[in-house]
Short mmCIF file of C-alpha atoms in Angstrom, two decimals:
data_model
loop_
_atom_site.label_atom_id
_atom_site.label_comp_id
_atom_site.label_asym_id
_atom_site.label_seq_id
_atom_site.Cartn_x
_atom_site.Cartn_y
_atom_site.Cartn_z
CA MET G 292 -226.24 -5.18 -73.53
CA THR G 293 -227.14 -3.34 -76.71
CA CYS G 294 -224.18 -1.49 -78.19
CA PRO G 295 -225.12 2.16 -78.85
CA ASN G 296 -222.65 2.28 -81.73
CA CYS G 297 -223.69 -0.72 -83.82
CA GLY G 298 -226.89 -1.91 -82.13
CA THR G 299 -225.51 -5.42 -81.55
CA GLU G 300 -226.73 -7.43 -78.58
CA THR G 301 -223.57 -8.65 -76.90
CA ASP G 302 -222.43 -10.13 -73.61
CA THR G 303 -218.64 -10.37 -73.70
CA GLY G 304 -218.01 -10.68 -69.97
CA THR G 305 -216.23 -7.32 -70.11
CA PRO G 306 -218.40 -4.44 -68.89
CA GLY G 307 -219.19 -1.84 -71.52
CA TRP G 308 -217.36 -3.70 -74.30
CA CYS G 309 -218.83 -4.53 -77.71
CA GLY G 310 -216.85 -7.24 -79.43
CA ALA G 311 -218.76 -6.70 -82.67
CA CYS G 312 -217.48 -3.18 -83.33
CA GLY G 313 -214.58 -3.14 -80.87
CA THR G 314 -215.68 -0.15 -78.82
CA ALA G 315 -215.61 0.55 -75.10
CA GLN G 316 -218.57 2.40 -73.63
CA ARG G 317 -218.42 4.70 -70.63
CA ILE G 318 -219.11 2.82 -67.42
CA GLY G 319 -219.19 3.83 -63.78
CA ALA G 320 -216.22 3.74 -61.43
CA ARG G 321 -217.72 1.04 -59.25
CA GLU G 322 -218.54 -1.20 -62.22
CA LEU G 323 -215.04 -0.89 -63.66
CA THR G 324 -213.42 -1.44 -60.25
CA ASP G 325 -215.51 -4.55 -59.53
CA TRP G 326 -214.36 -6.04 -62.84
CA LEU G 327 -210.71 -4.99 -62.82
CA LEU G 328 -209.98 -5.30 -59.09
CA PRO G 329 -212.64 -7.58 -57.58
CA GLY G 330 -212.50 -7.58 -53.81
CA ALA G 331 -210.42 -4.41 -53.58
CA ARG G 332 -210.99 -2.27 -50.51
CA ARG G 333 -211.86 1.37 -50.78
CA LEU G 334 -209.42 3.99 -49.61
CA ALA G 335 -210.66 7.09 -47.84
CA SER G 336 -211.86 10.05 -49.89
CA VAL G 337 -210.81 13.55 -48.93
CA ALA G 338 -213.69 15.79 -47.81
CA ALA G 339 -215.47 16.89 -50.96
CA ASP G 340 -217.89 19.62 -49.82
CA ALA G 341 -215.80 22.65 -50.74
CA ASP G 342 -217.58 25.50 -52.53
CA PRO G 343 -214.87 28.19 -52.68
CA LEU G 344 -216.65 30.38 -55.25
CA GLY G 345 -220.20 30.01 -53.98
CA TRP G 346 -221.20 28.78 -57.43
CA PRO G 347 -224.99 28.74 -57.96
CA ASP G 348 -226.55 25.25 -57.63
CA TYR G 349 -223.13 23.61 -57.30
CA PRO G 350 -223.90 21.81 -53.99
CA GLU G 351 -227.16 20.51 -55.43
CA ARG G 352 -225.51 19.20 -58.61
CA ARG G 353 -222.81 17.52 -56.59
CA GLU G 354 -225.38 15.81 -54.37
CA ALA G 355 -227.29 14.59 -57.42
CA ALA G 356 -224.05 13.15 -58.83
CA ARG G 357 -223.45 11.28 -55.57
CA GLU G 358 -226.85 9.69 -55.74
CA GLU G 359 -226.38 8.66 -59.38
CA THR G 360 -222.87 7.20 -59.01
CA GLY G 361 -222.87 5.91 -55.43
CA ILE G 362 -219.51 7.53 -54.66
CA ASP G 363 -218.59 10.69 -52.77
CA GLU G 364 -216.67 12.39 -55.55
CA ALA G 365 -215.67 11.86 -59.17
CA VAL G 366 -212.99 9.31 -58.25
CA LEU G 367 -212.91 6.02 -56.44
CA ALA G 368 -209.58 5.04 -54.86
CA VAL G 369 -209.00 1.38 -54.01
CA ARG G 370 -206.26 -1.06 -53.02
CA GLY G 371 -206.31 -4.69 -54.06
CA PRO G 372 -204.97 -7.42 -56.34
CA LEU G 373 -205.32 -6.87 -60.06
CA GLY G 374 -207.88 -9.32 -61.40
CA GLY G 375 -208.47 -10.62 -57.91
CA SER G 376 -205.25 -12.65 -57.79
CA GLY G 377 -202.60 -10.58 -59.57
CA PRO G 378 -200.12 -8.02 -58.24
CA GLU G 379 -201.45 -5.72 -55.52
CA VAL G 380 -201.94 -2.16 -56.66
CA VAL G 381 -203.45 1.14 -55.65
CA ALA G 382 -205.89 2.28 -58.33
CA VAL G 383 -207.83 5.50 -58.84
CA VAL G 384 -210.87 5.22 -61.12
CA TRP G 385 -212.81 8.22 -62.43
CA ASP G 386 -216.56 8.31 -63.01
CA PHE G 387 -217.52 10.61 -65.88
CA ARG G 388 -221.14 10.73 -64.71
CA PHE G 389 -219.98 12.74 -61.68
CA LEU G 390 -219.89 16.25 -63.15
CA GLY G 391 -217.96 15.07 -66.17
CA GLY G 392 -215.29 13.42 -64.02
CA SER G 393 -213.95 16.88 -63.36
CA MET G 394 -211.11 17.45 -60.90
CA SER G 395 -212.26 19.32 -57.82
CA SER G 396 -210.12 20.03 -54.78
CA GLY G 397 -211.57 16.87 -53.23
CA VAL G 398 -210.73 14.82 -56.32
CA GLY G 399 -207.18 16.13 -56.49
CA GLN G 400 -206.52 15.52 -52.81
CA THR G 401 -208.06 12.04 -52.99
CA VAL G 402 -205.83 11.17 -55.94
CA ALA G 403 -202.76 12.56 -54.18
CA ALA G 404 -203.61 10.74 -50.93
CA ALA G 405 -204.05 7.46 -52.81
CA ILE G 406 -200.67 7.87 -54.50
CA ASP G 407 -199.08 8.71 -51.14
CA HIS G 408 -200.65 5.55 -49.70
CA ALA G 409 -199.09 3.53 -52.54
CA THR G 410 -195.71 5.15 -51.95
CA ASP G 411 -195.75 4.39 -48.23
CA ALA G 412 -196.90 0.81 -48.88
CA GLY G 413 -194.40 0.22 -51.69
CA LEU G 414 -197.12 -0.48 -54.27
CA PRO G 415 -197.55 0.44 -57.94
CA VAL G 416 -200.21 2.94 -58.99
CA VAL G 417 -202.79 2.58 -61.77
CA LEU G 418 -204.75 5.68 -62.80
CA LEU G 419 -207.89 5.25 -64.92
CA PRO G 420 -209.13 8.75 -65.77
CA ALA G 421 -212.32 9.64 -67.62
CA THR G 422 -212.52 13.37 -67.19
CA GLY G 423 -213.21 16.70 -68.79
CA GLY G 424 -210.50 18.44 -66.75
CA ALA G 425 -210.48 20.85 -63.83
CA ARG G 426 -213.84 21.72 -62.27
CA MET G 427 -214.92 25.24 -63.18
CA GLN G 428 -217.19 25.55 -60.13
CA GLU G 429 -214.14 25.54 -57.83
CA GLY G 430 -211.92 27.82 -59.89
CA MET G 431 -208.25 27.97 -58.93
CA ALA G 432 -208.80 25.64 -55.97
CA SER G 433 -209.39 23.00 -58.61
CA LEU G 434 -206.60 24.01 -60.99
CA VAL G 435 -203.85 23.83 -58.36
CA GLN G 436 -204.61 20.12 -57.94
CA MET G 437 -202.48 19.67 -61.05
CA ALA G 438 -199.50 20.59 -58.90
CA ALA G 439 -200.66 18.62 -55.85
CA THR G 440 -201.08 15.39 -57.77
CA SER G 441 -197.81 15.91 -59.64
CA VAL G 442 -195.96 16.24 -56.33
CA ALA G 443 -197.46 12.98 -55.10
CA LEU G 444 -196.60 11.09 -58.28
CA THR G 445 -193.04 12.47 -58.30
CA ARG G 446 -192.55 11.19 -54.74
CA HIS G 447 -193.92 7.80 -55.82
CA GLY G 448 -191.39 7.70 -58.65
CA GLU G 449 -188.53 8.61 -56.33
CA ALA G 450 -189.44 5.50 -54.32
CA ARG G 451 -188.67 3.43 -57.46
CA LEU G 452 -192.26 2.31 -57.90
CA VAL G 453 -194.06 1.77 -61.20
CA SER G 454 -197.08 3.78 -62.32
CA VAL G 455 -199.46 3.32 -65.26
CA SER G 456 -202.24 5.48 -66.68
CA VAL G 457 -205.14 4.11 -68.71
CA LEU G 458 -206.76 7.00 -70.56
CA ARG G 459 -210.48 6.33 -70.92
CA ASP G 460 -213.18 8.18 -72.82
CA PRO G 461 -212.70 11.11 -72.52
CA THR G 462 -209.44 12.25 -70.93
CA THR G 463 -208.78 15.95 -71.38
CA GLY G 464 -207.73 19.10 -69.57
CA GLY G 465 -205.90 19.38 -66.27
CA VAL G 466 -205.84 15.68 -65.47
CA PHE G 467 -204.32 14.85 -68.85
CA ALA G 468 -201.84 17.71 -68.48
CA SER G 469 -200.61 16.58 -65.05
CA HIS G 470 -200.60 13.22 -63.26
CA ALA G 471 -202.17 11.18 -66.07
CA ASN G 472 -199.23 12.12 -68.29
CA LEU G 473 -196.50 11.61 -65.69
CA THR G 474 -196.79 7.87 -65.22
CA ASP G 475 -194.12 5.48 -66.49
CA VAL G 476 -196.47 3.89 -69.02
CA VAL G 477 -199.45 5.61 -70.61
CA LEU G 478 -202.12 3.43 -72.22
CA ALA G 479 -205.32 4.50 -73.96
CA GLU G 480 -208.54 2.57 -74.33
CA SER G 481 -209.56 2.04 -77.92
CA GLY G 482 -212.02 4.69 -79.05
CA ALA G 483 -211.15 7.16 -76.30
CA THR G 484 -211.17 10.90 -76.88
CA ILE G 485 -207.84 12.31 -75.70
CA GLY G 486 -206.48 15.84 -75.71
CA PHE G 487 -205.38 18.81 -73.67
CA ALA G 488 -208.38 20.82 -74.81
CA GLY G 489 -211.56 18.85 -75.45
CA PRO G 490 -212.75 18.77 -79.07
CA ARG G 491 -215.52 21.32 -78.53
CA VAL G 492 -213.16 23.72 -76.77
CA ALA G 493 -210.48 23.23 -79.42
CA GLU G 494 -212.91 23.92 -82.25
CA ALA G 495 -214.24 27.01 -80.49
CA MET G 496 -210.75 28.38 -79.89
CA THR G 497 -209.41 27.60 -83.37
CA GLY G 498 -212.54 28.66 -85.19
CA GLY G 499 -212.87 25.55 -87.33
CA PRO G 500 -213.33 21.79 -87.39
CA LEU G 501 -210.52 19.53 -86.21
CA PRO G 502 -208.67 17.33 -88.71
CA GLU G 503 -209.61 13.68 -88.93
CA GLY G 504 -207.91 11.61 -86.23
CA SER G 505 -207.33 14.54 -83.91
CA HIS G 506 -208.14 13.93 -80.23
CA THR G 507 -208.39 10.17 -80.73
CA ALA G 508 -206.56 7.30 -79.09
CA ARG G 509 -205.14 6.20 -82.44
CA GLY G 510 -204.08 9.74 -83.23
CA ALA G 511 -202.33 9.98 -79.87
CA LEU G 512 -200.47 6.72 -80.56
CA ALA G 513 -199.32 7.93 -83.97
CA ALA G 514 -198.10 11.17 -82.39
CA GLY G 515 -196.07 9.31 -79.76
CA LEU G 516 -198.27 10.53 -76.89
CA VAL G 517 -199.28 7.10 -75.57
CA ASP G 518 -197.48 3.76 -75.45
CA ALA G 519 -200.33 1.56 -76.66
CA VAL G 520 -204.02 1.53 -77.51
CA VAL G 521 -205.63 -1.34 -75.61
CA ALA G 522 -209.00 -3.00 -76.06
CA ARG G 523 -210.79 -3.21 -72.71
CA PRO G 524 -210.83 -7.04 -72.55
CA ASP G 525 -207.01 -7.03 -72.92
CA LEU G 526 -206.45 -4.46 -70.20
CA PRO G 527 -205.96 -6.84 -67.22
CA ALA G 528 -203.32 -8.87 -69.05
CA VAL G 529 -201.41 -5.81 -70.29
CA LEU G 530 -201.43 -4.23 -66.84
CA ALA G 531 -200.33 -7.49 -65.21
CA ARG G 532 -197.31 -7.78 -67.54
CA VAL G 533 -196.19 -4.21 -66.96
CA LEU G 534 -196.67 -4.31 -63.18
CA ALA G 535 -194.95 -7.69 -62.74
CA TRP G 536 -191.95 -6.78 -64.89
CA PRO G 537 -189.73 -4.98 -62.34
CA GLY G 538 -190.46 -7.44 -59.52
CA ARG G 539 -187.78 -8.84 -57.28
CA HIS G 540 -185.27 -11.21 -58.82
CA ALA G 541 -186.37 -14.79 -58.32
CA GLN G 542 -182.93 -15.68 -56.92
CA ALA G 543 -181.79 -14.36 -53.56
CA ASP G 544 -178.46 -12.56 -53.47
CA GLY G 545 -176.72 -15.64 -52.12
CA ASP G 546 -178.15 -17.80 -54.87
CA ARG G 547 -176.93 -15.33 -57.50
CA GLN G 548 -173.48 -15.32 -55.97
CA ALA G 549 -173.41 -19.13 -56.11
CA ALA G 550 -174.70 -19.14 -59.67
CA ARG G 551 -172.00 -16.65 -60.61
CA ALA G 552 -169.32 -18.86 -59.04
CA ASP G 553 -170.58 -21.87 -61.01
CA ASP G 554 -170.97 -19.90 -64.22
CA ASP G 555 -169.66 -21.96 -67.13
CA THR G 556 -170.34 -19.36 -69.82
CA PRO G 557 -167.41 -19.42 -72.25
CA ARG G 558 -165.07 -16.49 -71.75
CA PRO G 559 -163.92 -14.49 -74.79
CA ALA G 560 -161.24 -16.08 -76.90
CA PRO G 561 -158.08 -14.18 -77.90
CA VAL G 562 -158.93 -11.54 -80.48
CA GLN G 563 -157.40 -12.10 -83.91
CA PRO G 564 -156.68 -9.46 -86.58
CA GLN G 565 -159.51 -9.00 -89.07
CA ASP G 566 -159.92 -7.92 -92.68
CA ALA G 567 -161.46 -4.46 -92.44
CA TRP G 568 -163.66 -4.44 -95.55
CA GLY G 569 -164.76 -8.00 -94.96
CA GLU G 570 -165.92 -7.03 -91.48
CA VAL G 571 -167.76 -3.98 -92.86
CA GLU G 572 -169.65 -6.26 -95.22
CA ALA G 573 -170.31 -8.77 -92.45
CA SER G 574 -171.74 -6.05 -90.20
CA ARG G 575 -174.19 -5.10 -92.93
CA ALA G 576 -175.16 -8.61 -94.07
CA ASP G 577 -178.88 -9.12 -94.68
CA ASP G 578 -178.96 -12.31 -92.61
CA ARG G 579 -177.25 -10.77 -89.61
CA PRO G 580 -179.35 -10.84 -86.37
CA ARG G 581 -180.66 -7.38 -85.62
CA THR G 582 -182.43 -5.73 -82.69
CA PRO G 583 -185.78 -7.50 -83.34
CA ASP G 584 -183.93 -10.83 -83.10
CA PHE G 585 -182.22 -9.79 -79.86
CA LEU G 586 -185.52 -8.66 -78.34
CA GLY G 587 -187.18 -11.85 -79.52
CA ALA G 588 -184.70 -13.85 -77.43
CA LEU G 589 -185.84 -12.09 -74.23
CA ASP G 590 -188.99 -12.16 -72.15
CA VAL G 591 -190.37 -8.76 -73.15
CA ALA G 592 -193.16 -7.48 -70.92
CA PHE G 593 -193.89 -4.27 -72.81
CA GLU G 594 -192.44 -1.81 -75.33
CA LEU G 595 -192.63 1.92 -74.84
CA ARG G 596 -193.80 4.04 -77.74
CA GLY G 597 -193.27 7.69 -78.56
CA ASP G 598 -191.15 10.64 -77.54
CA ARG G 599 -194.08 12.56 -75.99
CA SER G 600 -193.29 15.43 -78.34
CA GLY G 601 -195.34 14.51 -81.38
CA GLY G 602 -193.66 11.45 -82.86
CA ASP G 603 -192.55 7.86 -82.49
CA ASP G 604 -189.29 7.10 -84.29
CA PRO G 605 -189.39 3.36 -85.00
CA THR G 606 -185.60 3.15 -85.31
CA ILE G 607 -185.39 3.19 -81.51
CA ARG G 608 -186.94 0.29 -79.58
CA VAL G 609 -187.42 0.58 -75.82
CA ALA G 610 -188.33 -2.73 -74.19
CA LEU G 611 -189.14 -3.59 -70.60
CA ALA G 612 -187.74 -7.10 -70.48
CA ARG G 613 -186.16 -9.79 -68.36
CA LEU G 614 -182.69 -11.22 -68.97
CA GLU G 615 -182.00 -14.43 -67.03
CA ASP G 616 -184.78 -13.40 -64.64
CA ARG G 617 -183.24 -9.96 -64.16
CA PRO G 618 -185.44 -6.98 -65.10
CA VAL G 619 -183.72 -4.80 -67.68
CA VAL G 620 -184.57 -1.86 -69.89
CA VAL G 621 -183.30 -2.43 -73.42
CA VAL G 622 -182.79 0.57 -75.71
CA GLY G 623 -181.97 -0.72 -79.18
CA MET G 624 -181.31 0.80 -82.58
CA ASP G 625 -183.31 -1.04 -85.24
CA THR G 626 -181.80 -1.00 -88.74
CA THR G 627 -184.79 -2.90 -90.11
CA ARG G 628 -186.62 0.42 -89.89
CA ALA G 629 -185.40 3.46 -91.84
CA GLU G 630 -181.91 1.87 -91.87
CA GLY G 631 -181.62 2.67 -88.18
CA ARG G 632 -180.87 6.34 -88.81
CA VAL G 633 -182.10 7.90 -85.60
CA SER G 634 -183.95 11.22 -85.62
CA PRO G 635 -184.14 13.74 -82.76
CA GLY G 636 -187.39 12.10 -81.69
CA GLY G 637 -185.63 8.74 -81.55
CA TYR G 638 -183.08 10.08 -79.09
CA ARG G 639 -185.89 11.61 -77.01
CA LYS G 640 -187.51 8.19 -76.97
CA ALA G 641 -184.21 6.68 -75.83
CA TRP G 642 -184.07 9.21 -73.01
CA ARG G 643 -187.41 7.86 -71.77
CA GLY G 644 -186.00 4.35 -71.53
CA ILE G 645 -182.74 5.42 -69.92
CA GLY G 646 -184.58 7.65 -67.45
CA LEU G 647 -187.02 4.90 -66.52
CA ALA G 648 -184.15 2.49 -65.84
CA GLY G 649 -182.45 5.04 -63.63
CA ARG G 650 -185.57 5.92 -61.71
CA LEU G 651 -186.59 2.34 -61.03
CA GLY G 652 -183.05 1.12 -60.35
CA VAL G 653 -183.25 -1.39 -63.20
CA PRO G 654 -180.13 -2.28 -65.25
CA LEU G 655 -179.86 -0.81 -68.73
CA VAL G 656 -178.72 -2.48 -71.95
CA THR G 657 -178.19 -0.54 -75.17
CA LEU G 658 -177.98 -2.26 -78.56
CA VAL G 659 -175.91 -0.24 -81.02
CA ASP G 660 -176.59 -0.70 -84.73
CA THR G 661 -176.80 2.30 -87.04
CA PRO G 662 -174.93 3.63 -90.07
CA GLY G 663 -175.30 7.05 -88.44
CA ALA G 664 -177.87 9.49 -87.14
CA ASP G 665 -180.46 10.91 -89.54
CA ALA G 666 -178.90 13.80 -91.46
CA SER G 667 -182.03 15.07 -93.20
CA ALA G 668 -182.97 18.73 -93.27
CA ALA G 669 -185.85 17.98 -90.90
CA SER G 670 -183.50 16.42 -88.35
CA GLU G 671 -181.06 19.31 -88.66
CA ALA G 672 -183.89 21.75 -88.01
CA GLY G 673 -185.02 19.55 -85.12
CA GLY G 674 -181.64 19.80 -83.41
CA ILE G 675 -180.09 16.41 -84.14
CA ALA G 676 -176.66 17.51 -82.89
CA HIS G 677 -178.13 18.74 -79.61
CA HIS G 678 -180.03 15.50 -79.15
CA ILE G 679 -176.91 13.40 -79.70
CA ALA G 680 -174.99 15.56 -77.24
CA ARG G 681 -177.73 15.32 -74.66
CA THR G 682 -177.86 11.53 -75.05
CA PHE G 683 -174.22 11.30 -73.99
CA GLN G 684 -175.09 13.11 -70.77
CA VAL G 685 -178.21 11.09 -70.07
CA LEU G 686 -176.43 7.74 -70.48
CA LEU G 687 -173.25 8.78 -68.67
CA ASP G 688 -175.27 9.92 -65.66
CA VAL G 689 -177.80 7.07 -65.29
CA PRO G 690 -177.26 5.61 -61.78
CA VAL G 691 -177.71 1.92 -62.70
CA PRO G 692 -175.51 -0.73 -64.32
CA ALA G 693 -175.34 -0.02 -68.05
CA VAL G 694 -173.89 -2.37 -70.64
CA SER G 695 -173.67 -1.39 -74.31
CA LEU G 696 -173.46 -4.02 -77.04
CA VAL G 697 -172.56 -3.28 -80.66
CA ILE G 698 -174.48 -5.82 -82.77
CA GLY G 699 -173.91 -4.46 -86.27
CA GLU G 700 -172.59 -1.17 -87.54
CA GLY G 701 -171.56 1.55 -85.13
CA GLY G 702 -171.66 4.69 -87.20
CA SER G 703 -170.07 7.84 -85.80
CA GLY G 704 -171.36 9.95 -82.89
CA GLY G 705 -174.97 8.98 -83.45
CA ALA G 706 -173.98 5.45 -82.43
CA LEU G 707 -171.44 6.34 -79.73
CA ALA G 708 -174.05 8.36 -77.81
CA LEU G 709 -175.76 5.06 -76.92
CA ALA G 710 -172.50 3.15 -76.35
CA VAL G 711 -171.00 4.87 -73.31
CA GLY G 712 -172.15 2.45 -70.62
CA ASP G 713 -170.07 0.92 -67.84
CA ARG G 714 -168.99 -1.79 -70.27
CA LEU G 715 -168.82 -1.73 -74.06
CA LEU G 716 -169.09 -5.11 -75.78
CA ILE G 717 -168.92 -5.69 -79.51
CA GLN G 718 -169.81 -8.76 -81.51
CA GLU G 719 -166.96 -10.37 -83.38
CA HIS G 720 -168.08 -9.26 -86.84
CA ALA G 721 -169.56 -5.88 -85.88
CA ILE G 722 -167.75 -2.62 -86.56
CA PHE G 723 -167.42 0.87 -85.09
CA SER G 724 -166.12 3.77 -87.14
CA VAL G 725 -165.65 7.52 -86.97
CA ILE G 726 -167.25 7.67 -90.42
CA ALA G 727 -168.56 5.16 -92.93
CA PRO G 728 -165.82 4.03 -95.35
CA GLU G 729 -167.88 5.30 -98.29
CA GLY G 730 -168.11 8.73 -96.70
CA ALA G 731 -164.40 8.81 -95.96
CA ALA G 732 -163.61 7.75 -99.54
CA ALA G 733 -165.84 10.52 -100.89
CA ILE G 734 -163.99 13.08 -98.76
CA LEU G 735 -160.46 11.80 -99.39
CA HIS G 736 -160.73 10.66 -103.00
CA ARG G 737 -164.05 12.03 -104.19
CA ASP G 738 -164.76 8.43 -105.09
CA ALA G 739 -166.95 6.26 -102.84
CA SER G 740 -165.84 3.15 -104.75
CA LYS G 741 -162.51 3.37 -102.93
CA ALA G 742 -164.30 2.47 -99.67
CA PRO G 743 -162.56 -0.93 -99.33
CA GLU G 744 -159.08 0.56 -99.31
CA VAL G 745 -160.14 3.40 -96.99
CA ALA G 746 -161.70 0.83 -94.63
CA ALA G 747 -158.24 -0.71 -94.25
CA LEU G 748 -157.02 2.68 -93.02
CA LEU G 749 -159.98 3.34 -90.71
CA GLN G 750 -159.70 -0.13 -89.12
CA PRO G 751 -163.29 -0.13 -87.74
CA THR G 752 -163.06 -3.78 -86.67
CA ALA G 753 -163.96 -5.31 -83.34
CA ALA G 754 -160.37 -6.47 -82.92
CA LYS G 755 -159.02 -2.92 -83.30
CA LEU G 756 -161.63 -1.49 -80.94
CA HIS G 757 -160.54 -4.02 -78.33
CA GLU G 758 -156.85 -3.33 -78.97
CA LEU G 759 -157.45 0.39 -78.40
CA GLY G 760 -159.05 -0.40 -75.04
CA ILE G 761 -162.37 1.08 -76.12
CA ALA G 762 -164.23 -2.24 -76.19
CA ASP G 763 -164.12 -4.34 -73.04
CA GLU G 764 -164.90 -7.60 -74.79
CA VAL G 765 -165.32 -9.05 -78.25
CA VAL G 766 -168.22 -11.49 -78.21
CA ALA G 767 -167.80 -14.59 -80.36
CA GLU G 768 -170.24 -14.95 -83.26
CA ASP G 769 -169.05 -18.16 -84.87
CA VAL G 770 -171.13 -20.20 -82.41
CA PRO G 771 -174.43 -22.08 -82.80
CA ASP G 772 -176.50 -19.21 -81.34
CA PRO G 773 -174.68 -15.86 -81.53
CA VAL G 774 -177.65 -13.96 -80.06
CA ALA G 775 -177.76 -16.19 -76.98
CA ALA G 776 -173.97 -15.94 -76.62
CA ALA G 777 -174.18 -12.15 -76.71
CA TRP G 778 -176.92 -12.06 -74.09
CA GLN G 779 -174.88 -14.39 -71.87
CA ALA G 780 -171.96 -11.98 -72.10
CA VAL G 781 -174.20 -9.03 -71.26
CA ALA G 782 -175.66 -10.88 -68.26
CA ARG G 783 -172.17 -11.74 -67.01
CA HIS G 784 -171.06 -8.11 -67.15
CA LEU G 785 -174.25 -6.91 -65.45
CA ALA G 786 -173.64 -9.43 -62.65
CA GLU G 787 -170.13 -8.06 -62.18
CA LEU G 788 -171.64 -4.61 -61.64
CA ASP G 789 -174.27 -5.78 -59.14
CA ASP G 790 -172.54 -4.64 -55.98
CA ARG G 791 -171.94 -1.02 -57.03
CA ASP G 792 -174.33 1.72 -55.97
CA GLY G 793 -175.51 4.45 -58.30
CA GLY G 794 -172.94 7.02 -57.23
CA LYS G 795 -170.04 4.62 -57.74
CA LEU G 796 -171.39 3.56 -61.12
CA VAL G 797 -171.63 7.13 -62.40
CA ALA G 798 -168.21 8.02 -61.00
CA GLY G 799 -166.68 4.91 -62.52
CA ARG G 800 -168.31 5.58 -65.88
CA ARG G 801 -166.91 9.10 -65.95
CA GLU G 802 -163.47 7.80 -65.03
CA ARG G 803 -163.75 5.19 -67.75
CA TRP G 804 -164.70 7.59 -70.55
CA ARG G 805 -162.84 10.76 -69.51
CA PRO G 806 -159.41 9.49 -70.73
CA ALA G 807 -160.85 7.30 -73.51
CA GLY G 808 -158.72 7.31 -76.65
CA ALA G 809 -155.94 9.36 -75.04
CA PRO G 810 -152.47 8.76 -76.57
#
């Protein structure tokens, strides 16, 4: 093919993809389906001959679109294995040549029916929109499909099934503002135009040109609106990783029980008293393993990006991973980025991970490591206190096993909000404190240099946390691989929670934390 962008003659094996300039061209629904899901069978389309407004020439334009695209409406719904041999999925693919991929009543009902089919069959859903939004020629009959498709996708989520959107060029309007934005993972093809209002509409309504980067895939990623921008050739592999991640455990229940009985993981040793200031320094040491090291020790299928409210706080990492062949969602504080001081957007991002774990029934692990939440004026104006408070509720109420692990410095309420799982573990040389020793020294003595002596009073050590009954286990660090030892401890505690249903887990968590710290 000849790339319309750079004029290069290229044959990459990926339809509509120019490797020279890295752009994806618009292609038809059938062409994309044949490449992404070869051999998939078509699902039925809902009758698409409605003309509720009697719009002039609408039936004729629709018939012309059918002849051009070879499909009945602007979407093609199929069921088949990803890549011809991967996980089976139900996919809905839009064709922009069909009246701009607009959502008619037939399109909306076909999308909803396909999602319902996936729900009943226990299959994941992949949506691949390329659309200008709701179809004007059908008026409100088109617009209400935003609600119809949202109902179907909500039901799919309640069945603990995974869904992914791949936003193609363009994705705007009612599709973007409903089902395409409600999936668990939202990807965007590189070069795609993305936005609630299309660029021409936005410019007309605002009365001026849009800023550079607006309505682009890269702009959406920077604003935390999508989880990744993916080049078309990489799409099958990315989708395969995400869709395979929450699969059944490789071991049957009986095998796991036997493995648990034969578990030779070292149990925690007796906890010894610790020097407070020495432990503070150890928790902050430059060579201490941090969240990137902990994630690097797991099989990570995908990381979520963004809070869906205009930002992506890098101090919170949300990974879809596997721990000893068990799917887990890991929500970790990353002190290698902005010192791990979490902003309101970071807590919103954490809510996404916690909510996804709860909805899919996947265990949750939180990694606690922060000197404290972000205290800037911007965070105050953004409601940092509210976001911390809300995080307590979200974590306390998630109906799946939740284990929290302190891997560095636990600083005040901003850290505790992500530490209230069913079990709280702390590494041997990590700390947890009501306030940083320097802050306490500044308050008590107006002299931060007195932090070492104030640390002795605060006693933020792992040993003290265990003595108070707040930490369930102190995980040894003076071992050849402290990260592996910590993950083994987490896996052991998750296994001990296996046989509890969601209601019992939430009730037990409330009973565990309600009297916490009582005299």
